[in-house]
Every structure is written in C-alpha cells, then in structure tokens.
CSV table of C-alpha atoms and ligand atoms in Angstrom, one decimal:
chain,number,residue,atom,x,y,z
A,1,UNK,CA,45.6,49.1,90.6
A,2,UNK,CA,43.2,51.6,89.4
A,3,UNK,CA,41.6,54.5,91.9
A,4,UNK,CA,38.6,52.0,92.6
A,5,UNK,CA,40.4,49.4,93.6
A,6,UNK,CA,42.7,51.1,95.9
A,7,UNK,CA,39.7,52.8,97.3
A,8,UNK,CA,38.2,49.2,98.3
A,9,UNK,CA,41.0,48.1,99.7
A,10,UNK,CA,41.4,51.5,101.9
A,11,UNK,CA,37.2,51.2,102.9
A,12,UNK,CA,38.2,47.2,103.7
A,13,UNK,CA,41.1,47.9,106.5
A,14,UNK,CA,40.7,51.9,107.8
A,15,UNK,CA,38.7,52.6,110.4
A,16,UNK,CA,35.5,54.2,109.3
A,17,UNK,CA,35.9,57.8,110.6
A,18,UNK,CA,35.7,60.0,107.5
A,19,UNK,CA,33.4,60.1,104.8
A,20,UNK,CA,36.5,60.9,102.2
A,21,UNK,CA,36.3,62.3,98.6
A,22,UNK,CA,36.4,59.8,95.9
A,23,UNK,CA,40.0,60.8,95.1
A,24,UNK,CA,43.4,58.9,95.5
A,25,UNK,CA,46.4,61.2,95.0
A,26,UNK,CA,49.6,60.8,93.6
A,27,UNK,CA,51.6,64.1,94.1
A,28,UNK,CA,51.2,67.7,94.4
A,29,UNK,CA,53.6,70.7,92.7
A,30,UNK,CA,52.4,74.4,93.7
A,31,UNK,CA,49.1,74.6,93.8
A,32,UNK,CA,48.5,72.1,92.5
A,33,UNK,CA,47.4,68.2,93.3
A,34,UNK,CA,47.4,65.6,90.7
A,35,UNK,CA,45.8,61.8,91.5
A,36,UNK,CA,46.9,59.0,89.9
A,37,UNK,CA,45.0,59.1,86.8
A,38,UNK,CA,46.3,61.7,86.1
A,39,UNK,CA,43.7,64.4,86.6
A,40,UNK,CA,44.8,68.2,87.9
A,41,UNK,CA,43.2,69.9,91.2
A,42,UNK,CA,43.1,73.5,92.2
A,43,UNK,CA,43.9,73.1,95.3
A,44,UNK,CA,42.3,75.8,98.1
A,45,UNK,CA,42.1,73.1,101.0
A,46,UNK,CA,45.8,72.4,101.6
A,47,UNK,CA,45.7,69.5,103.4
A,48,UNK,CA,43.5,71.3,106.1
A,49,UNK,CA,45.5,74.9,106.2
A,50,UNK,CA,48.8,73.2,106.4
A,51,UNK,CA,50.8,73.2,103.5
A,52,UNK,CA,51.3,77.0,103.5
A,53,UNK,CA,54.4,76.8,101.5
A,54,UNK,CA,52.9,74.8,98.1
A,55,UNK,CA,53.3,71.6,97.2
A,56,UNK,CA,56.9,70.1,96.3
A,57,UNK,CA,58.5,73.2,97.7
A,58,UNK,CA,62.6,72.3,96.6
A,59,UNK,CA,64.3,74.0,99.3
A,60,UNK,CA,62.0,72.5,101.9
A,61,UNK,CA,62.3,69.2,100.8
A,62,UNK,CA,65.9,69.5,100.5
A,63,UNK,CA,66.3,70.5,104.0
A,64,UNK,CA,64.3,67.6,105.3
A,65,UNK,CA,65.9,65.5,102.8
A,66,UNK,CA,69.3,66.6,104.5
A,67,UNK,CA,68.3,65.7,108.3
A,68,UNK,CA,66.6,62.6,107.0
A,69,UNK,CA,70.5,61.7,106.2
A,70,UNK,CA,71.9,63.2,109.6
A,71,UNK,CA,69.6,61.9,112.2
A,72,UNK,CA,65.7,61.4,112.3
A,73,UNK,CA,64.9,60.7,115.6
A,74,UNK,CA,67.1,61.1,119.4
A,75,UNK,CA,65.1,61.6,122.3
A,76,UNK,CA,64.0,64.9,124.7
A,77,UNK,CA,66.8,63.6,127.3
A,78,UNK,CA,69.2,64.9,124.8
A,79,UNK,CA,69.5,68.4,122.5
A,80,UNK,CA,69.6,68.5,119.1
A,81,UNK,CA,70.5,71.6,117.2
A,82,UNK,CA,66.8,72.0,114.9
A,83,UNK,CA,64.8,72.2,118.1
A,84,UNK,CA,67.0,74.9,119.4
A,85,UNK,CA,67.0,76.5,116.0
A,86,UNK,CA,63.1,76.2,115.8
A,87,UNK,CA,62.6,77.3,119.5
A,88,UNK,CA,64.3,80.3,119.0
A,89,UNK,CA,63.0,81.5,115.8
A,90,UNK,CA,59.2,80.4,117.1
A,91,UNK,CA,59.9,82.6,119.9
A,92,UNK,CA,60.4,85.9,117.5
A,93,UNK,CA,58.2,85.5,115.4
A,94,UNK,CA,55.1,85.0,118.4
A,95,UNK,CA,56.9,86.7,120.9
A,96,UNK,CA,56.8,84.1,123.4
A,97,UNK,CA,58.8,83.1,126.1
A,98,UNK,CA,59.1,79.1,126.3
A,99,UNK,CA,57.8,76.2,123.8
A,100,UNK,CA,57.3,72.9,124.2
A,101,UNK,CA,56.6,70.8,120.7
A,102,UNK,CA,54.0,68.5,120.2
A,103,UNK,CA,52.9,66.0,117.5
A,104,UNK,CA,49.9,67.9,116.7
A,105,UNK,CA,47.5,70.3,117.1
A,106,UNK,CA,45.4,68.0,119.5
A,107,UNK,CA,48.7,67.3,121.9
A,108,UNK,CA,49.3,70.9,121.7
A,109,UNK,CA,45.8,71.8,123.5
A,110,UNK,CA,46.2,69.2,125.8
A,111,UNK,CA,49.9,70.6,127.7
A,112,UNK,CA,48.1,74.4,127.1
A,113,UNK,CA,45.2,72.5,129.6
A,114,UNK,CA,47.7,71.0,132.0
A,115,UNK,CA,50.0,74.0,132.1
A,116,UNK,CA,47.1,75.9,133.0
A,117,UNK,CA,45.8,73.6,135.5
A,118,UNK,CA,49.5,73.6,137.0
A,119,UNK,CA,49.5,77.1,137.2
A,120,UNK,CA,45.8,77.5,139.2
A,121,UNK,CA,47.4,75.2,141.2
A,122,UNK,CA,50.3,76.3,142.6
A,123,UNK,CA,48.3,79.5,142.6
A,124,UNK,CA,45.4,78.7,145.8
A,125,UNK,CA,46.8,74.7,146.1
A,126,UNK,CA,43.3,73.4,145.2
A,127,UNK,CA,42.8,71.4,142.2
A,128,UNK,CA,39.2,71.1,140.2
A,129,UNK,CA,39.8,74.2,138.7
A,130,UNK,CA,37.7,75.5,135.6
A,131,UNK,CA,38.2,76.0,131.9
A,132,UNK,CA,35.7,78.3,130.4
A,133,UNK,CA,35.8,77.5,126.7
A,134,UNK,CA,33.5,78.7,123.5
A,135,UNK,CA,30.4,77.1,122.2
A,136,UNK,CA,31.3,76.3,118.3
A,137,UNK,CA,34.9,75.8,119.2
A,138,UNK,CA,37.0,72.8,117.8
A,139,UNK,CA,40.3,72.6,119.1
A,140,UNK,CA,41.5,68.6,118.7
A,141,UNK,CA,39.7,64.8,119.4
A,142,UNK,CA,41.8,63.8,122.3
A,143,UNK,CA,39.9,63.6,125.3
A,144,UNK,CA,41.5,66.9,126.7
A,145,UNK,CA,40.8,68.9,123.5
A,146,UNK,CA,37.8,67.5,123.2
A,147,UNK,CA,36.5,68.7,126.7
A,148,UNK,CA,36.7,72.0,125.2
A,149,UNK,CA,35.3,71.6,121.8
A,150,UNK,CA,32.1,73.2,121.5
A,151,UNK,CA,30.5,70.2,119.7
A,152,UNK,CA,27.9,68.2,121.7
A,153,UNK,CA,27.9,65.9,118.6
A,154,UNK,CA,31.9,65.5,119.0
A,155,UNK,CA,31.8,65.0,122.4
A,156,UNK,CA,28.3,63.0,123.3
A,157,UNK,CA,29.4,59.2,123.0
A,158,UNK,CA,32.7,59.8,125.2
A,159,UNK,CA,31.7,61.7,128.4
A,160,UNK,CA,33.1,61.3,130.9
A,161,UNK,CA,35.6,64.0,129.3
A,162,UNK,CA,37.8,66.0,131.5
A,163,UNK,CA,35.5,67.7,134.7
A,164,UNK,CA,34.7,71.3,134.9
A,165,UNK,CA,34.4,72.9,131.6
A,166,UNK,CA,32.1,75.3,131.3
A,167,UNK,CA,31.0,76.9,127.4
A,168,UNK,CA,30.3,80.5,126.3
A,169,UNK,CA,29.5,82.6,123.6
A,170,UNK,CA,32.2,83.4,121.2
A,171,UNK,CA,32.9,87.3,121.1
A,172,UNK,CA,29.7,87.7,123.9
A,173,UNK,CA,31.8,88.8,126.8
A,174,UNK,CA,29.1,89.6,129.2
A,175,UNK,CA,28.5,84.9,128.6
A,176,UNK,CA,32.1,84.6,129.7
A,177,UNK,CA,31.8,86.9,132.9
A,178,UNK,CA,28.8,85.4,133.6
A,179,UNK,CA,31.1,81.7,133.4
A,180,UNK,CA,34.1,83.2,135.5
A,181,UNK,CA,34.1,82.7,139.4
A,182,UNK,CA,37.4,81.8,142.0
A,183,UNK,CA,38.3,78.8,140.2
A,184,UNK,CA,38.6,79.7,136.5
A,185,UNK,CA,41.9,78.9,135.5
A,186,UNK,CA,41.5,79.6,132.1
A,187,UNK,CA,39.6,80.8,129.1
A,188,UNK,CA,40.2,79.0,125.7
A,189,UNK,CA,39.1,80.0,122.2
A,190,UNK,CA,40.8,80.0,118.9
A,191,UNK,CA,41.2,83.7,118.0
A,192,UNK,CA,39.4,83.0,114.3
A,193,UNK,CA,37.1,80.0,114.8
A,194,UNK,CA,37.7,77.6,112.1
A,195,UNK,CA,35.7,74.6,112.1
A,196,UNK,CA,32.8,76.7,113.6
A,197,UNK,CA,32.4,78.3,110.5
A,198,UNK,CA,35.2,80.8,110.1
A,199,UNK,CA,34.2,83.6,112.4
A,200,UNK,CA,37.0,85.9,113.6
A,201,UNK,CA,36.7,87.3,117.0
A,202,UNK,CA,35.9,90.9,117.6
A,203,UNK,CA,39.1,93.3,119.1
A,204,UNK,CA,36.4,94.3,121.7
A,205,UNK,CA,35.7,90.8,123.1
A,206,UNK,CA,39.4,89.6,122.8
A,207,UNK,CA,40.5,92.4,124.9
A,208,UNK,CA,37.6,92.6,127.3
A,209,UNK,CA,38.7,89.3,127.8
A,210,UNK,CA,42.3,89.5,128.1
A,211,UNK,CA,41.7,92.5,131.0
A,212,UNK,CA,38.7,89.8,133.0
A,213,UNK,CA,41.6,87.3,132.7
A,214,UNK,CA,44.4,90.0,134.1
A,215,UNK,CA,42.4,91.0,136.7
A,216,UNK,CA,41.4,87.9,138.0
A,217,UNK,CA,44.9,86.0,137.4
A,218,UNK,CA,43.1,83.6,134.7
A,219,UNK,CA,44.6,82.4,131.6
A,220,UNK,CA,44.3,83.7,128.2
A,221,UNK,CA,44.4,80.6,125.6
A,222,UNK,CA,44.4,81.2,122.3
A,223,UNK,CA,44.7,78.6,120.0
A,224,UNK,CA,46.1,79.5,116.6
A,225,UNK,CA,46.3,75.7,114.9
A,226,UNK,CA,44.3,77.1,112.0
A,227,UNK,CA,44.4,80.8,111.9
A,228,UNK,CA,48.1,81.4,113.1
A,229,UNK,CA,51.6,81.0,110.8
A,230,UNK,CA,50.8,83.6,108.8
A,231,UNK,CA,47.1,82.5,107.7
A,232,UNK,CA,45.7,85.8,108.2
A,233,UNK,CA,48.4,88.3,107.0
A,234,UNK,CA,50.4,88.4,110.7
A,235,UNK,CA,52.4,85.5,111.9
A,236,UNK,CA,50.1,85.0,114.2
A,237,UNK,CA,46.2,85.8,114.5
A,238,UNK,CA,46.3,87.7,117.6
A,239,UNK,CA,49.0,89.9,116.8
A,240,UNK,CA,46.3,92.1,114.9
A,241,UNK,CA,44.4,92.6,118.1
A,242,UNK,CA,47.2,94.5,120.3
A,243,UNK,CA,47.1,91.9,123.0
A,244,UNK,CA,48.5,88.7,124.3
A,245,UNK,CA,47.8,85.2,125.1
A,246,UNK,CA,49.7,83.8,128.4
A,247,UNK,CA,50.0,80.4,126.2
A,248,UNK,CA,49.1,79.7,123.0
A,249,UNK,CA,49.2,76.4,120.9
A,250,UNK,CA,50.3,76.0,116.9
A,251,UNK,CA,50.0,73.4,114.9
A,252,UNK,CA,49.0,73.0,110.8
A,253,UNK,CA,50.9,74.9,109.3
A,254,UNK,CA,54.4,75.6,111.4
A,255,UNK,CA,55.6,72.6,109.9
A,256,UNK,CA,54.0,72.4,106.4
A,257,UNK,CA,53.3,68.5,106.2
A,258,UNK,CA,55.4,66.8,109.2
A,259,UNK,CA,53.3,66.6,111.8
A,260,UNK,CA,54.2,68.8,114.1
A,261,UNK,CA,52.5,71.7,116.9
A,262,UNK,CA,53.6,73.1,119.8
A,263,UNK,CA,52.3,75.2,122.5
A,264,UNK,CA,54.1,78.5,123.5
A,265,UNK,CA,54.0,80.7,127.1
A,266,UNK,CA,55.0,83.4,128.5
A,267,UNK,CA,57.9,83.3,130.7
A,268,UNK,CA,55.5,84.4,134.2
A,269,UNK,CA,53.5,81.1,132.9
A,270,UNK,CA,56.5,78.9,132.5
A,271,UNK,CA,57.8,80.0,136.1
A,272,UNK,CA,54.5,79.0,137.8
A,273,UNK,CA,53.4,75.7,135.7
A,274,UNK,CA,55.1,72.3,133.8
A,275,UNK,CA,58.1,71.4,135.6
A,276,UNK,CA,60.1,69.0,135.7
A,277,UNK,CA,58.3,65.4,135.2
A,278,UNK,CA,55.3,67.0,134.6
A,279,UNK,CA,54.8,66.5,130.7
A,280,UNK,CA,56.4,64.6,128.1
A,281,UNK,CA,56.7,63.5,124.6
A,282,UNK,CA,58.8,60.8,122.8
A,283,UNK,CA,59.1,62.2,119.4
A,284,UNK,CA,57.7,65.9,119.8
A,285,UNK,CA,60.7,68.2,119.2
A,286,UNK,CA,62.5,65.7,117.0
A,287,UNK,CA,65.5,67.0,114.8
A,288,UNK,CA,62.8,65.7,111.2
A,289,UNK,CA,60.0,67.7,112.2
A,290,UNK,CA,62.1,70.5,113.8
A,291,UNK,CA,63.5,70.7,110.7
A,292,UNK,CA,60.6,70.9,109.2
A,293,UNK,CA,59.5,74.2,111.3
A,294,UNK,CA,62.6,75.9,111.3
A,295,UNK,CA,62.7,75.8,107.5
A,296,UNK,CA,58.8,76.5,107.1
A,297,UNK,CA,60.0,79.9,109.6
A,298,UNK,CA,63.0,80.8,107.1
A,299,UNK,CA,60.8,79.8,104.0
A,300,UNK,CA,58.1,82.2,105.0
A,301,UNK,CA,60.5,85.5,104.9
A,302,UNK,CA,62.5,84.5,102.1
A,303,UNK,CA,59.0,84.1,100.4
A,304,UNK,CA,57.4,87.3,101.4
A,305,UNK,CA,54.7,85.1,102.1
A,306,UNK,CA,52.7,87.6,104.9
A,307,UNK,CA,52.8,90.0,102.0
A,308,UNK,CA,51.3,88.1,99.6
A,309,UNK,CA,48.5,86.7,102.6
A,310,UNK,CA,47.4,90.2,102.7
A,311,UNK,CA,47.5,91.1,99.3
A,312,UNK,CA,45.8,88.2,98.1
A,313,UNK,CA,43.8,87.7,100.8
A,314,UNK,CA,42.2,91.4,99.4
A,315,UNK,CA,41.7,90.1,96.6
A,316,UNK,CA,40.1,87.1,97.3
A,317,UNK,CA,37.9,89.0,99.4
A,318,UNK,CA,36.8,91.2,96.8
A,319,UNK,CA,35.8,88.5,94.5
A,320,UNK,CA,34.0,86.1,97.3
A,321,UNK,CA,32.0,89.4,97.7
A,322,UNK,CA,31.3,89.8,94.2
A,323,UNK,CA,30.3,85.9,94.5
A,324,UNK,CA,27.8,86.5,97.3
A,325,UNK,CA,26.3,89.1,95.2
A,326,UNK,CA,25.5,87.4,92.0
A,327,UNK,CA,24.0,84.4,94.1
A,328,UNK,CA,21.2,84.8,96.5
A,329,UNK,CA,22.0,81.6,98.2
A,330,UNK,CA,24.9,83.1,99.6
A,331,UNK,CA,24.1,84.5,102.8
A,332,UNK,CA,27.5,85.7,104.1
A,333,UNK,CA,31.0,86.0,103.4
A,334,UNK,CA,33.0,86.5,106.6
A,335,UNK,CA,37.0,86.3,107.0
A,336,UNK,CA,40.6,87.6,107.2
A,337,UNK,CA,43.4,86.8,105.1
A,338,UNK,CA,43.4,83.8,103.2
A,339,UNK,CA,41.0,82.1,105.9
A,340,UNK,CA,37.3,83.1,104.4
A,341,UNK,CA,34.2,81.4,104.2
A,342,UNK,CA,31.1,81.5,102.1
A,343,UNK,CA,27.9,80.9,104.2
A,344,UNK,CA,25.2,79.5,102.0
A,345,UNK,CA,21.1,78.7,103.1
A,346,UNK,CA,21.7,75.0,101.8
A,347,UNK,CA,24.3,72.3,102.2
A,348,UNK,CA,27.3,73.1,100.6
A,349,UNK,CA,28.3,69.1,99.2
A,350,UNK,CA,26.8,69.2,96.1
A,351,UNK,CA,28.6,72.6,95.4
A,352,UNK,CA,32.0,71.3,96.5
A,353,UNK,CA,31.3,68.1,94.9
A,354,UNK,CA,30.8,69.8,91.6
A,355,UNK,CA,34.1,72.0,92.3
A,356,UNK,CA,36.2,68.5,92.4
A,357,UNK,CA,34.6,67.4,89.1
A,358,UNK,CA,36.1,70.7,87.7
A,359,UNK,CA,39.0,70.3,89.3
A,360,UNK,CA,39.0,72.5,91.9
A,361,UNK,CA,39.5,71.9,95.3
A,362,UNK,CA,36.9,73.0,98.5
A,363,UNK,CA,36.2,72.7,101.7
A,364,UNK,CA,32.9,72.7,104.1
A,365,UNK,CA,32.9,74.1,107.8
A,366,UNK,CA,30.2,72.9,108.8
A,367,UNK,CA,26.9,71.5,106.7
A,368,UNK,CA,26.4,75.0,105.0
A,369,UNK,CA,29.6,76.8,104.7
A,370,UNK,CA,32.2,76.7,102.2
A,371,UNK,CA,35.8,77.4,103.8
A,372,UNK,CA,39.2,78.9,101.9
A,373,UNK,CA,42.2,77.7,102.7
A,374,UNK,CA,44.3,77.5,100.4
A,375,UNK,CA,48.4,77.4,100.6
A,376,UNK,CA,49.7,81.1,101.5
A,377,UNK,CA,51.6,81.5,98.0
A,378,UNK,CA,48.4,81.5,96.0
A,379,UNK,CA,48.3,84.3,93.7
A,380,UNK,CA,45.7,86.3,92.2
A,381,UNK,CA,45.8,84.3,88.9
A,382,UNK,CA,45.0,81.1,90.9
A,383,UNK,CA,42.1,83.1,92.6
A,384,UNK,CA,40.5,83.9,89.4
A,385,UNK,CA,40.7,80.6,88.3
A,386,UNK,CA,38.9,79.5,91.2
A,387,UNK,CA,36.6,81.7,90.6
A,388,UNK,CA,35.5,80.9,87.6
A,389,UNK,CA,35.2,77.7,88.6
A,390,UNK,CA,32.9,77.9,91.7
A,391,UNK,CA,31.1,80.2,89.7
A,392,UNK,CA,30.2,77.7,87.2
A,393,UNK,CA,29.5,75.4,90.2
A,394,UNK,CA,26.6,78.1,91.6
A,395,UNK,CA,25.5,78.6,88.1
A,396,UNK,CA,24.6,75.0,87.8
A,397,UNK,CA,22.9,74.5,91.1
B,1,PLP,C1,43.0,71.2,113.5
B,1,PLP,C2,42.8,71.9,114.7
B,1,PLP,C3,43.1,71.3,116.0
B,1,PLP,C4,43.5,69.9,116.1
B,1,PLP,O1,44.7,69.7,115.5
B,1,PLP,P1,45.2,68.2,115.1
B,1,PLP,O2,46.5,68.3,114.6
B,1,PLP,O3,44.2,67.6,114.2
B,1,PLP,O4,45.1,67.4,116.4
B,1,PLP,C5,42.9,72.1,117.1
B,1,PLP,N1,42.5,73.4,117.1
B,1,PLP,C6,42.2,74.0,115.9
B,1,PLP,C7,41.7,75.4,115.9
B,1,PLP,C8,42.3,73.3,114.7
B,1,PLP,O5,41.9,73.8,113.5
C-alpha cells in the first residue's frame, strides 16, 4: 500500500482525536525519521520529548531485545530484578526516596493526586481537601490529570472532573497564597510548562512556593514528564532551582519509547500516604519497560548526554535568538536546555508545515508557538541544519 492508502484506512477505524501530519513512518536511525517512501526527516519533535537517546539506539535495543527473551511481563505481587535496578538508579539520580511506576505520564499524576490526598488525610482525618494547580498547565487526559490541567477547552465537555481544584498564576506567587487556606493539600505545576508554551518557572516563585508549602504542611508537586530526564541540562528540572518537590512524576523520556512514568516521593511522604491496597497497576513496573528505564539511566552517563544538553542547548539558543532577530514575526524565544520555544504573532502551522516539506521536523505549543524538542544527542551540526531550514521556512512566509 502506498502512504494514501494506509492513511484512509487509519482515518476509517481510529478514533478521531488528532489532526495528524500527512506522514506514515517506516523507521528512525539517529536523528533521523524516514517514512515509507522513502523520504528523510530532521527530526526536533522526538516523539513528543521522549526518545532522548536517538532513534535505533543498538545497545538499547539490545537490552530490550534481551528481556523480551527472559520474561516480558509477571505481575507487582512478585519482584523482578529491572524494577529493583530501575528503582534504585531513579532514586540517585532525583534524589528521591520511594517510586512507584506507572504506564504513563497521565497515571503518573493521577498516584501523585491520591498520595497527596492520602497524606492531607491522615494529616486532620477530613477528606475534600484542595489541589491548587496553574492556569496553562497540561499535565495528562485522565480525569485526575485533567482536573488539574489549566485548559478550560480540555476539560469543558467532561466536568464533573475531580472536586476542589482551584487554578493560579504560574510563577505569580502572591495568586497561589491568595488560593491556599486549611485544606490545601497540594500545589501542582510542572517546573517548565510545556504544552503552555514553554515557560520555565522563575527560582523566586518555585521557592516562595516550596517555603508556603513547608510552612503550612502542603505538598510540593512538580511534574517533570516533559522537562525532567535530562531535558534541560540536569536530570531533572528542579534540581537547578536548589529545592525539592515532596513527590514528583516522570514520564517521556525515562524510558525512551516503552511506555513507561512513574511518580517519586520523599520518604516523610511515603510514611504518611499509599499504603497498602491503596494503589495499583497490572503492568507498571514490568521487567520490558523497567528495562527500558534502567538502560535509558545507564545510556545517559555512558553518553555524556547532560553535557551535550547544555552545550547544545547554548547553542541552539544562540541561533533561535539570531532567528528572532532576522524575523519581526517572532516575538519571543524563551527556554532552557534543549526545551525552547519560538513565540510568533501568527499561527505557527503553515511554518511547521513547510518545515515537513523540507524535511525537517517541528512542533506547535499552542496555536502560535513553535516548540524544540528534539532527542538529547543532537549536535550542533544537526542544529545548523535545522536552521537553515526553518530559515527558509520564515523566508517564504
Ligand atoms: C505529556 C505530559 C503529561 C501526560 O503524559 P502522558 O504519557 O501523555 O499521559 C503530563 N504532564 C506533562 C508535563 C506532559 O508533558
């Protein structure tokens, strides 16, 4: 079949819940995506922030390729030796006292929200405790996460979400004090907004925040699905901002393409909050995808790959500034590490559009910016060639 025809038969059986790019692919190697006719992609989306590590990566497909052959699958009434390795290399390279691993980013928020909730609770024994979470937030579309996205659009049709939520202005601490009373039981925001259009938060907010939430025995969530495993030249985010959440959730990129997250606590947290019976997962923690992040953790050392994050990352925002100097449509260029954005005064589409005809590979946040993202061993060579390419694209529109 050609790439029209399998495109027809994909729009006549999947739900329709994305408007997707004309593109089937076939495989990727590097940087690089190829579809099945053939054609070659730049690729500075990677799969959403995920696959940190490159496409085809041998030794990471060889380790999966090797558990595939031992065991894929037990259950979480048993142990299995890649959760325990993954657990304890997840726990030094966040710091962290106890992980539980989910499917995904979105399952990830949701046991953050419960642990929390558990914790207000054995705290005063009342429930209908609240979440104070940030206007322009994303942080899954399960009904959980979604309570806390800061999306009216995302969240309009399926009210009623989960009760008491209240939203505030990212990096505006005086909205979030105004938010907090005796039953906040946590406050939620991802430490670089991602979706929202790539803005990092500011050290004074996060640690205004993180003394409000000490003083008043609230929870500090962070959520580092996009921004953490390295994206923005620490392992994780908030490890730039000399504080520390009481739970956090990964997801993306700790296991490079197996869908896998997981959400990480303290050990204070873990003493007063999920218990036994109190959360659950069939597959989360499996020895396949445990695999998966205990090789993506080795992979990331061996591969120097923080160093490159901040020395590419530099780069890249060197020449993005360049870029919103040339064009007067660019109104911003915000980011850290190799998670930037370009904020334009029109819709971005027909500019990321034009990059896929050239074969380079974009994505929005949002109607009007465009967000980088590409895997974490891009080099400077690749940067210039994208470059040059969404130059081109400007030039032309
Ligand atoms: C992608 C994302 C999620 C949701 O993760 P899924 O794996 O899609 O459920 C949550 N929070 C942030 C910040 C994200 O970028």
């Amino acid at each position: 079949m050609n790439m029209k025809e399998y495109i027809d038969e994909a729009e006549a059986a999947l739900l329709h819940t994305y408007n997707r790019y004309q593109i089937v692919w076939d495989r990727g190697d590097g940087m690089y995506l190829y579809d099945i006719a053939g054609k070659k992609y730049l690729d500075f989306v990677a799969g959403i922030a995920v696959f940190a590590l490159g496409y085809n990566n041998k030794a990471y497909n060889d380790a999966l390729k090797a558990q595939i052959d031992k065991v894929i699958h037990t259950s979480n009434y048993y142990y299995n030796i890649p959760a325990i390795e993954a657990a304890k290399k997840l726990k030094k390279i966040s710091g962290m006292d106890r992980i539980f691993f989910t499917n995904s980013g979105a399952e990830a928020v949701e046991g953050a929200l419960k642990a929390a909730r558990k914790y207000a609770f054995l705290r005063d024994s009342h429930t209908n405790h609240d979440i104070i979470a940030m206007n322009h937030s994303f942080h899954g579309r399960t009904m959980g996460a979604l309570s806390v996205t800061g999306n009216v659009h995302y969240r309009e049709a399926f009210e009623p979400l989960i009760g008491n939520v209240k939203f505030a202005d990212f990096n505006n601490f005086e909205s979030v004090k105004a938010q907090v009373t005796d039953k906040t039981c946590a406050i939620i925001f991802e430490t670089v907004q991602g979706e929202g259009g790539i803005y990092p938060a500011t050290e004074a907010f996060i640690k205004q925040v993180r003394a409000l939430c000490d003083e008043r025995d609230i929870l500090l969530i962070l959520d580092e699905i996009q921004c953490g495993m390295g994206r923005t030249g620490t392992m994780f985010a908030w490890q730039q901002y000399g504080v520390k959440p009481d739970i956090m959730t990964s997801a993306k990129a700790i296991g490079c393409g197996v869908p896998v997250g997981a959400f990480l606590m303290t050990e204070k947290v873990a003493q007063q909050s999920l218990t036994s019976g109190d959360h659950g997962t069939t597959y989360g923690g499996n020895p396949l995808a445990c695999t998966a992040i205990s090789k993506v953790i080795d992979l990331f050392e061996e591969q120097r790959i923080l160093e490159n994050v901040k020395e590419t990352g530099a780069y890249l925002y060197k020449k993005l500034d360049e870029l919103a100097v040339k064009y007067d449509c660019i109104k911003a260029h915000r980011g850290v590490g190799l998670m930037q954005g370009l904020e334009c005064d029109v819709p971005v589409n027909e500019i990321i559009n034009e990059a896929i005809a050239k074969g380079l590979l974009l994505i929005n946040a949002g109607a009007n910016i465009i967000r980088f993202i590409p895997p974490l061993i891009v080099s400077k060579a690749d940067v210039d060639n994208m470059i040059e390419i969404i130059d081109a694209c400007f030039a032309k529109l």
